[in-house]
PDB file of C-alpha atoms in Angstrom:
ATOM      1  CA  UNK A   1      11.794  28.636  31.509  1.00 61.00           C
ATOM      2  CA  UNK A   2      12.952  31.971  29.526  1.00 68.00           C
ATOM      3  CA  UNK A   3      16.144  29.908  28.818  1.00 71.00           C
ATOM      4  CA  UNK A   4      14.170  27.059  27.365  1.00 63.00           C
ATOM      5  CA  UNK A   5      12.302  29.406  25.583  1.00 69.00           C
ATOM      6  CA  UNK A   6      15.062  31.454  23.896  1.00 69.00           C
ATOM      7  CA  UNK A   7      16.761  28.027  22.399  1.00 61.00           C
ATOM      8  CA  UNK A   8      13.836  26.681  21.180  1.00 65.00           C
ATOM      9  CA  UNK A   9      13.201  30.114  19.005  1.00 70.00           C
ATOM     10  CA  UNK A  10      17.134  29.699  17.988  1.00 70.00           C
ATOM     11  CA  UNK A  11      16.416  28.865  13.853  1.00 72.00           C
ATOM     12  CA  UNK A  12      18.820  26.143  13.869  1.00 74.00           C
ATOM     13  CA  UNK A  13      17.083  24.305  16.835  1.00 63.00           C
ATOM     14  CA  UNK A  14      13.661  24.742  15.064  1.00 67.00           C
ATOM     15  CA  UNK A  15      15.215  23.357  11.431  1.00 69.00           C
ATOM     16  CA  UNK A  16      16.529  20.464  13.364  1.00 71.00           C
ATOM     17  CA  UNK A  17      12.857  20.183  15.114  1.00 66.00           C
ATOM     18  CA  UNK A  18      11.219  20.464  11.847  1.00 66.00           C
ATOM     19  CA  UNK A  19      13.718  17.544  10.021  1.00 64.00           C
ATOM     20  CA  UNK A  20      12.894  15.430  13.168  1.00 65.00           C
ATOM     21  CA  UNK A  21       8.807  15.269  12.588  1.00 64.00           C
ATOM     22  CA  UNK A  22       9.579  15.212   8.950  1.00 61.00           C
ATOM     23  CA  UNK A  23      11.137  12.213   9.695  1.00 55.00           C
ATOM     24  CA  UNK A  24       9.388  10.503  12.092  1.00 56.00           C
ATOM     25  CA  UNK A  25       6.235  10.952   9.477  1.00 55.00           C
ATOM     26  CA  UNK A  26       8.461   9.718   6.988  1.00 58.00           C
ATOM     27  CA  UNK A  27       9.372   6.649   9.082  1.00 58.00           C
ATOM     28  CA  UNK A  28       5.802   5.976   9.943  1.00 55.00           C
ATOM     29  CA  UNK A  29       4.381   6.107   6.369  1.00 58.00           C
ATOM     30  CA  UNK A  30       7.037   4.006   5.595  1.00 54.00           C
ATOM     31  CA  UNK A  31       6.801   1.045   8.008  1.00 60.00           C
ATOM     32  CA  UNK A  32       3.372   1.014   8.594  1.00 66.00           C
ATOM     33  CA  UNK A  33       3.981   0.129  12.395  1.00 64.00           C
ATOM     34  CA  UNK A  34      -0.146  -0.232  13.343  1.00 58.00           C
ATOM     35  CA  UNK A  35      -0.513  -2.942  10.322  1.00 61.00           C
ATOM     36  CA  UNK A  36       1.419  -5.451  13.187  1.00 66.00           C
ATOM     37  CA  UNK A  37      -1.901  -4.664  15.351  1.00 68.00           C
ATOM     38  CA  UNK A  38      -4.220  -4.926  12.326  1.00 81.00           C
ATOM     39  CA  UNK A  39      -5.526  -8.608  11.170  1.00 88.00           C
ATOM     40  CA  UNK A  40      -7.575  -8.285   8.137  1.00 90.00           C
ATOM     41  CA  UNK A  41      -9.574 -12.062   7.606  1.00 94.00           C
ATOM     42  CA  UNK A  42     -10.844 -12.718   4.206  1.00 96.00           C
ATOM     43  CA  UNK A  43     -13.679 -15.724   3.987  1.00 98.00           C
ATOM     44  CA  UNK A  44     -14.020 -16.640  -0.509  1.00 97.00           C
ATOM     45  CA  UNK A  45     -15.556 -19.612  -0.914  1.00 96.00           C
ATOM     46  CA  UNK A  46     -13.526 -21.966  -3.439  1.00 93.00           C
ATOM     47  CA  UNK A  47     -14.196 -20.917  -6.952  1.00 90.00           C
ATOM     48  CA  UNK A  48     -16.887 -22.642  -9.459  1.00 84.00           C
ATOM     49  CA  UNK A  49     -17.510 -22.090 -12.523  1.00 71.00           C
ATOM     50  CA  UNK A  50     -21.246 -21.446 -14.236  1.00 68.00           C
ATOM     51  CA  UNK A  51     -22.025 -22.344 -17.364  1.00 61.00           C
ATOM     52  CA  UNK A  52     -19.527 -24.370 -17.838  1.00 54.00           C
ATOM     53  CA  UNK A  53     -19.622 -28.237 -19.023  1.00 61.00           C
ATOM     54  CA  UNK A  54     -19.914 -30.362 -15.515  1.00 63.00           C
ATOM     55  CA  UNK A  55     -20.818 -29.190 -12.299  1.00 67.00           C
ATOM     56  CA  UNK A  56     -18.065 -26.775 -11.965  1.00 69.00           C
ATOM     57  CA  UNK A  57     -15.785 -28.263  -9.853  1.00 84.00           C
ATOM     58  CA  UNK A  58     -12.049 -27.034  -9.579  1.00 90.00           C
ATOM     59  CA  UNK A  59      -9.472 -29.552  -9.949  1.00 94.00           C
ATOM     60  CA  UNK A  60      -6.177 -29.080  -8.358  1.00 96.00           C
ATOM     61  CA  UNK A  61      -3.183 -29.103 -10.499  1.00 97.00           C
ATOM     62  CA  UNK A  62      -0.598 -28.280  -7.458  1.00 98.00           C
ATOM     63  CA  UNK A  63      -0.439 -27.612  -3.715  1.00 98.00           C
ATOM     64  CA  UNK A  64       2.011 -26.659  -1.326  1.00 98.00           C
ATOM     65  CA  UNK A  65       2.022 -25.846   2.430  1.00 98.00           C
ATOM     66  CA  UNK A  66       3.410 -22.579   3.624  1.00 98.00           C
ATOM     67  CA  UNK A  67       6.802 -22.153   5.181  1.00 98.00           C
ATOM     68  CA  UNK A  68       8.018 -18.984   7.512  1.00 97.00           C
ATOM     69  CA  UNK A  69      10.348 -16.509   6.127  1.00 97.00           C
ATOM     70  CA  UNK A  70      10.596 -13.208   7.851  1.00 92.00           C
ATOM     71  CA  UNK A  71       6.853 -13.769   9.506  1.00 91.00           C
ATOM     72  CA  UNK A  72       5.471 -16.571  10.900  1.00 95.00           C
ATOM     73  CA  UNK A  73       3.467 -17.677   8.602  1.00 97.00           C
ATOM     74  CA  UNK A  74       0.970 -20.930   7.965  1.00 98.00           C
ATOM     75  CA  UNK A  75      -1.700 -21.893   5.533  1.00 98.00           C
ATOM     76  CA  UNK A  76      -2.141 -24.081   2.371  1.00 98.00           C
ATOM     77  CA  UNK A  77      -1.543 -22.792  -1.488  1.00 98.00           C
ATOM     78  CA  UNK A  78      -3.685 -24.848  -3.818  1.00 98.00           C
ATOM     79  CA  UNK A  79      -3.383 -24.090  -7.919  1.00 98.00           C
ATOM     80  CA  UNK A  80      -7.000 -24.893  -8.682  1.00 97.00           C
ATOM     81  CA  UNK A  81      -8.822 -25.189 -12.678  1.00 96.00           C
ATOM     82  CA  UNK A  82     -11.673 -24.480 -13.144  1.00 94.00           C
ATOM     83  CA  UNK A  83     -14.174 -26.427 -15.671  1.00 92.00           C
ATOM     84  CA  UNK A  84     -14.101 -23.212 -17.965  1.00 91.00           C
ATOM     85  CA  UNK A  85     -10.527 -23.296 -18.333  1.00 92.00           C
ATOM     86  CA  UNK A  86      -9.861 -19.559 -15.568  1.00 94.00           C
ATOM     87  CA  UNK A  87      -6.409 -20.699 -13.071  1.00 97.00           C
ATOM     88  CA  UNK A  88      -6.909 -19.612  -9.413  1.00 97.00           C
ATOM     89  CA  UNK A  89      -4.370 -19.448  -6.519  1.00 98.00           C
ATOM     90  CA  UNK A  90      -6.086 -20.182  -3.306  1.00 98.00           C
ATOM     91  CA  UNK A  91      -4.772 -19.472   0.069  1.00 98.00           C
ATOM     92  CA  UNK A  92      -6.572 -20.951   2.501  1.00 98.00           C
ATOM     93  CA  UNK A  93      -5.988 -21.178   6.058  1.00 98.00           C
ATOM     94  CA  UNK A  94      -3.787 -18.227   5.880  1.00 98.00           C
ATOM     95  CA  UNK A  95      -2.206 -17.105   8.607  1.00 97.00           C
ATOM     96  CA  UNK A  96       0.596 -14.189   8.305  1.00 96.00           C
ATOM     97  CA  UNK A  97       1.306 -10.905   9.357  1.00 91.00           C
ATOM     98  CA  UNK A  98      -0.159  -7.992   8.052  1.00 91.00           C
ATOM     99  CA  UNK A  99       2.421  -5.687   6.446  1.00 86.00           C
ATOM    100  CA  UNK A 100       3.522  -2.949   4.069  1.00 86.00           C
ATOM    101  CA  UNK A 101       2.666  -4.007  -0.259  1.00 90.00           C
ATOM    102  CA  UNK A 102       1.894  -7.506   0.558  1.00 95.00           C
ATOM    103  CA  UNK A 103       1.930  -9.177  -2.626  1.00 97.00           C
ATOM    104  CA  UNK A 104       1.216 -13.013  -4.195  1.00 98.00           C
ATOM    105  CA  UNK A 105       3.729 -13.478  -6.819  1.00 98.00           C
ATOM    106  CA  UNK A 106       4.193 -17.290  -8.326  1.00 98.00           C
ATOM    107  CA  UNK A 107       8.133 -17.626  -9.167  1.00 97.00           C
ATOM    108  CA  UNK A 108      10.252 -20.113 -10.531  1.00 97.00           C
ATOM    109  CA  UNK A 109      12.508 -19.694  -7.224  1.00 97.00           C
ATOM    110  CA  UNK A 110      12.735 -22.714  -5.390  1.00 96.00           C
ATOM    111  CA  UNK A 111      11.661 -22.520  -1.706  1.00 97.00           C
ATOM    112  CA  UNK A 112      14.644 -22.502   0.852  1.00 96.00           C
ATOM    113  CA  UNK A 113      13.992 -22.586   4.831  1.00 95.00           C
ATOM    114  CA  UNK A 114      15.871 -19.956   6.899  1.00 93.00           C
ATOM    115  CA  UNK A 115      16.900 -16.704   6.161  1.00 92.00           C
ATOM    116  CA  UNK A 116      18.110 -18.235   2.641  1.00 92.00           C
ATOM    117  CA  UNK A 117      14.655 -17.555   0.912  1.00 92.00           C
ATOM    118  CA  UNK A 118      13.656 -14.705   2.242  1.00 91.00           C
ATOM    119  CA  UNK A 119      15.220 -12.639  -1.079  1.00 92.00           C
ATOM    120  CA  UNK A 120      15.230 -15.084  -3.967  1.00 92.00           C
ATOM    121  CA  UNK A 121      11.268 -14.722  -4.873  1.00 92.00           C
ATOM    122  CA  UNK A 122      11.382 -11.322  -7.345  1.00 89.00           C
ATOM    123  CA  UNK A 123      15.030 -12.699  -8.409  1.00 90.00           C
ATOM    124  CA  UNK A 124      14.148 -14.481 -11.537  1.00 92.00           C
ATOM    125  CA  UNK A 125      10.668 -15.171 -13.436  1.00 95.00           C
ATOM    126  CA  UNK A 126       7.223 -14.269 -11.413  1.00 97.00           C
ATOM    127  CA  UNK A 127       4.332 -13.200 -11.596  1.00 97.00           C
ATOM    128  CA  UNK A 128       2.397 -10.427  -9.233  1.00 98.00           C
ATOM    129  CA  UNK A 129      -0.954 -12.093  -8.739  1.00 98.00           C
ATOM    130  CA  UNK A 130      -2.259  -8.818  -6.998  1.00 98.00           C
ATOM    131  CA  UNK A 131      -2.592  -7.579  -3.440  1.00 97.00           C
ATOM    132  CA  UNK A 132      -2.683  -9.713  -0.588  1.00 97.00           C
ATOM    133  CA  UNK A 133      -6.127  -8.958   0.654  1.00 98.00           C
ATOM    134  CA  UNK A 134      -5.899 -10.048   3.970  1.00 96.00           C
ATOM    135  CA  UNK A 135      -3.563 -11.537   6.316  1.00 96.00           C
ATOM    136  CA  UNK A 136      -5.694 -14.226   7.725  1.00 97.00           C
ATOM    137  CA  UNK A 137      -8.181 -16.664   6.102  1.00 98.00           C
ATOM    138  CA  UNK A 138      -9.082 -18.107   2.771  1.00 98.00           C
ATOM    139  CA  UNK A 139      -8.663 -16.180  -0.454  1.00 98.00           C
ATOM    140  CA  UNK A 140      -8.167 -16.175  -4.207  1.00 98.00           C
ATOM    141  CA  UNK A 141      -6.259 -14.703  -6.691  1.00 98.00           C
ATOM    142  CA  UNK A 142      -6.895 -15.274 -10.619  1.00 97.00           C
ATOM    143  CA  UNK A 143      -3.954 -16.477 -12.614  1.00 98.00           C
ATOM    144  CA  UNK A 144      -3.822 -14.503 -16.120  1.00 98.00           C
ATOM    145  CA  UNK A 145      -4.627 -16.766 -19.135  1.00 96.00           C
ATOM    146  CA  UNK A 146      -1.536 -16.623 -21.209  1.00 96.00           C
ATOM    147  CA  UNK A 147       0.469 -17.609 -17.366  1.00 97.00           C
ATOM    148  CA  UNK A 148       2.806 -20.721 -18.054  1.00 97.00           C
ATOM    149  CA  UNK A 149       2.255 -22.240 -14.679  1.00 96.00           C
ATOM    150  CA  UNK A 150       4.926 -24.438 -15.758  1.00 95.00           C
ATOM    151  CA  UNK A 151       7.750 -22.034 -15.204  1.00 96.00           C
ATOM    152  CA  UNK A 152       6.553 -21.283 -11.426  1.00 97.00           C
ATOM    153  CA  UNK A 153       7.439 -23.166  -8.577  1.00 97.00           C
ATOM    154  CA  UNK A 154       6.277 -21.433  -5.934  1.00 98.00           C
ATOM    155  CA  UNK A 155       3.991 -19.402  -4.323  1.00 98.00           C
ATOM    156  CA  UNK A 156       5.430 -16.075  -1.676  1.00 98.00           C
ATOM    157  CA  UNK A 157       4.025 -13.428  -0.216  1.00 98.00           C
ATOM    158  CA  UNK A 158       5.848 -10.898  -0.716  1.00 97.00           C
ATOM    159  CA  UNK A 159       6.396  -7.377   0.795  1.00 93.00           C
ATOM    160  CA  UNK A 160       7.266  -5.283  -2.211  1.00 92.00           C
ATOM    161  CA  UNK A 161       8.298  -2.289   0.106  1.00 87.00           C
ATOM    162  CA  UNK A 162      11.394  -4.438   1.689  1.00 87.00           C
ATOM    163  CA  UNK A 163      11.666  -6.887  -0.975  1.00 93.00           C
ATOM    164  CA  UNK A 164      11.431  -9.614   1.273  1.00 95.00           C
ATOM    165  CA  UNK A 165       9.474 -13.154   1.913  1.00 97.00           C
ATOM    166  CA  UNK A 166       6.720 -13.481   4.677  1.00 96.00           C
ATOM    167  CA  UNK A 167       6.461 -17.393   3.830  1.00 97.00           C
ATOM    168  CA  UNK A 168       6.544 -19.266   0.865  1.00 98.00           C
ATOM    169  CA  UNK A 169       4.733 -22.486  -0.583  1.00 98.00           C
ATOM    170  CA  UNK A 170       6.761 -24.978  -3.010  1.00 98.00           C
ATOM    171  CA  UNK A 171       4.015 -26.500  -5.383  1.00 98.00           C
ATOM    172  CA  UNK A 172       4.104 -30.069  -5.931  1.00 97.00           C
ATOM    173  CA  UNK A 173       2.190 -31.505  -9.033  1.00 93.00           C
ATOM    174  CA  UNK A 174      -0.607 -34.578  -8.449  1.00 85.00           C
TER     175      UNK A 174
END
C-alpha cells in the first residue's frame, strides 16, 4: 500500500491524473452521453391565426416525410400559411434522438439516403429555424418574413456540434 501511495504523490503521476478528469469532463460536456437516455415530447397544436380574414386555417404549401441520417428518425414536415400571412414549419409525429445543438435549418440541399446526406445540409443556403425543442412529438418553428421558401428544399435536423444530419425531409409543393 506505501508503494501505491508513494507513486500516486509522484507530480508527474498526479499531472497525468489531473489531464485525465480534465478530459473525461471535457468529453462528457462535449457529447452529452445522458441526452441518448433523455426523450423530451413536445405536444403544439397546429397554428391559427386570430384576427385574421377567415377562420384561420393554415394551408399547406409543402410537405415531406422524414428520412434517417445518422439517427433513426421518423415524422412528417409540413410548410404551413397562415391566413395572416406568418410561415410555420411543423414537425409532427417526430420521432428522433435527442442530441447535442439540435437544430431545424430549411436548405436548398437536396435530400440523399445513406451516409451521402448526412453533411450536405449547412453546405450551401439555409436557414436556422431555432432549437429543436424536443425529440419526440409535434412542434413548430416560425419561418422569418423576408424567408424565400423558394430557395429551400428541405427540411434537417441538424446537430450543430458534429455538423451532421439526424434525418431530413425533401418538400414537395401541392
Amino acid at each position: 500500500m506505501g508503494r501505491v501511495r508513494r507513486l500516486l504523490t509522484r507530480p508527474i503521476v498526479m499531472g497525468i491524473v489531473g489531464v485525465l478528469v480534465v478530459a473525461v469532463g471535457l468529453g462528457v460536456y462535449w457529447f452529452q452521453p445522458w441526452k441518448l437516455w433523455v426523450d423530451e415530447t413536445v405536444k403544439e397544436s397546429v397554428p391559427v391565426a386570430t384576427g385574421a380574414p377567415g377562420d384561420g386555417t393554415a394551408r399547406t404549401l409543402a410537405s415531406g416525410e422524414l428520412i434517417s441520417h445518422e439517427h433513426t428518425t421518423h415524422g412528417t414536415v409540413r410548410v404551413l400559411q397562415l391566413p395572416d400571412g406568418t410561415r410555420t414549419v411543423r414537425l409532427e409525429n417526430l420521432d428522433t434522438s435527442n442530441g447535442p445543438e439540435l437544430k431545424v435549418l430549411l436548405s436548398d440541399a437536396p435530400v440523399k439516403e445513406g451516409r451521402a446526406g448526412w453533411y450536405v445540409f449547412d453546405d450551401g443556403a439555409h436557414v436556422s429555424l431555432g432549437a429543436l425543442k424536443g425529440n419526440k412529438g409535434d412542434q413548430n418553428y416560425a419561418v422569418p418574413a423576408d424567408v424565400d421558401l423558394g430557395r429551400y428544399r428541405s427540411v434537417s435536423i441538424w446537430c450543430d456540434r458534429f455538423d451532421v444530419s439526424f434525418g431530413a425531409a425533401a418538400l414537395s409543393r401541392p
